């Protein structure tokens, strides 16, 4: 058998994902010869990435010693949204040791936002979350050149185009850094610790302020030639539809997204079409997706209709993508996943009706398990992968 | 640098694709140490896959001996269409040494069709094209489980579902065999010897009797979890459109394909809308895509309109796929590629207008270079890859 990844990477990932393991079991699991394994383990102990962890239970012969990912390791995981900063500092097992979340407008530009990220990380150090970082992973809400570590023509991120995010974070924290699109890190997170655990080929569809799709194929994220693969929010679904922030008309996210739903809910409330929404609008200046979700839960017909229409739009695009990509799972995440089973039922109905029967014979369409934590989880996975790769 | 492919595979592929190379150059190009390279070459000479080919020109020091893919190697490449069998017997450089093409109805079933394939290959042996085959590659017009070497629920291939095509061909010819979807082998062929040469991420769109898409990502064909990735012909583009052979309404290929174009041309001729088509229909029972192409070349407005409408339909689907997959090239092949630049111009126009600007900034949309030979070329590449892999 021929493995694409170097032995040290496979050892580190296994210890990260499964905890303390004996040398004997490591050798068996990774199909490494004993001398090769012992040499690699010794080297990784030497560079401080793994540590001894006592004796394993006996397997009959001589007892084997356990090794684990070094308990001192720390990674910073950052998920920048259109209007939020989420940070987790995690240990080598990717368990959070500190969590920060605050509102922030991505349009404030990279200097302001990254300074705030660094302040929060400095606070984490003072709070005792880490002494030094071994890797930083960050997701941003726009296309990214993964190779160059910079955002590329991100529509909702003025001032960020080709800004050297990776270089500045790596320099600031003296460790490897990695930058990716926010939906890609959510997909990676969901595969690491969520509903897509160990699924190789799946689509992660984020429906939030905008709409995007993380494409996980053959066990890895597919980013496309310009880093904008999965940018499905601007697929035109209705040539006569409303104008979109991108300048075109009838884009998917102009018809259904957090902003579109708020707009449609407001119109319905004002037109007297929805008692539930009218009641919520009294005393508020605007409506949100949460209002629509609550209205639907109370049985308000207009709220249910708005969600179903949205689900139908998303389902139509996903049916096309299922025929094209033949994935083994679709995960729905992002803020509008809170619309829950009404949304899911409509998406499923359209996908199952309009895609190839062969492609949908066994195709789960499910909600994200990690919810708001999918992004930071994926950023932590990327940060650790990057740090492990550089330990060769 | 860490290579995913074993050294013997890389040596064999380089010699297949580039001809005789000196041992010294092989070592340099493949970044193999001299002892490792010499051992691999000796082993491959021993098993009859490569042969000595004289002395190289001096590079200053001792002259290095050339090696080449063994001149005795022969692969059979088979491209089954809905109504045709194409066969090439090729040497180790994938140059054709015998070519057969004849009409055949895939609906005759696997026994009849594969018997005919074997008869044609027996004829090739009698004609002196080979003594024994080292690999057989075959493409079929439907979804394939690549791992199992069988067609899976192929809509236009009654009797072929899970028929053991690979096993029977391998047993018949005493060599490795490989089965893939016809559009996938066209994509592989176009990448090996056509316009997509060495392009890693591209879509090959076949517009013929039906419509399909070969998806080449990260240097390899992406087949999907059930082998039906790229089956874009049954994407619904118009809920009110004509019924499709699949039972749904408004599928892409019900609106534009060889069959759809013949139907629309006939209707236009009978309705007196097209002098060029009416003239061609006089004395014929039906019209074909070729008639429409000729009419368009003469400036017949209806013929041009039919092609542009078709291009608009295909372009709309491709715009969605470009936003999703962010490829670096789109290649248009199949029988309707003969519609040429009117078709291409319309597809381009829609794709460039409706996809993300970032994804189309540098996105060539081009015609297949290999035309009818794309399929057999790809089948030969697959057959040789398979034979080389089994030589480990």
CSV table of N, CA and C in Angstrom, one decimal, chain B residues 81 89 144 196 261 372 392:
chain,number,residue,atom,x,y,z
B,81,UNK,N,-20.3,4.0,-28.1
B,81,UNK,CA,-21.3,5.1,-28.1
B,81,UNK,C,-22.7,4.5,-28.1
B,89,UNK,N,-6.1,-0.2,-31.5
B,89,UNK,CA,-5.0,-0.9,-30.8
B,89,UNK,C,-3.8,0.1,-30.9
B,144,UNK,N,-20.8,4.4,-14.4
B,144,UNK,CA,-20.0,3.2,-14.2
B,144,UNK,C,-19.5,3.2,-12.7
B,196,UNK,N,-6.6,20.3,-23.7
B,196,UNK,CA,-6.5,20.4,-22.2
B,196,UNK,C,-5.1,19.8,-21.7
B,261,UNK,N,-32.3,18.5,-31.3
B,261,UNK,CA,-32.1,19.4,-32.4
B,261,UNK,C,-32.7,18.9,-33.7
B,372,UNK,N,-13.6,13.1,-32.6
B,372,UNK,CA,-14.0,11.7,-32.4
B,372,UNK,C,-13.0,10.8,-31.8
B,392,UNK,N,3.7,-3.3,-10.1
B,392,UNK,CA,4.4,-3.0,-8.9
B,392,UNK,C,5.0,-4.2,-8.3
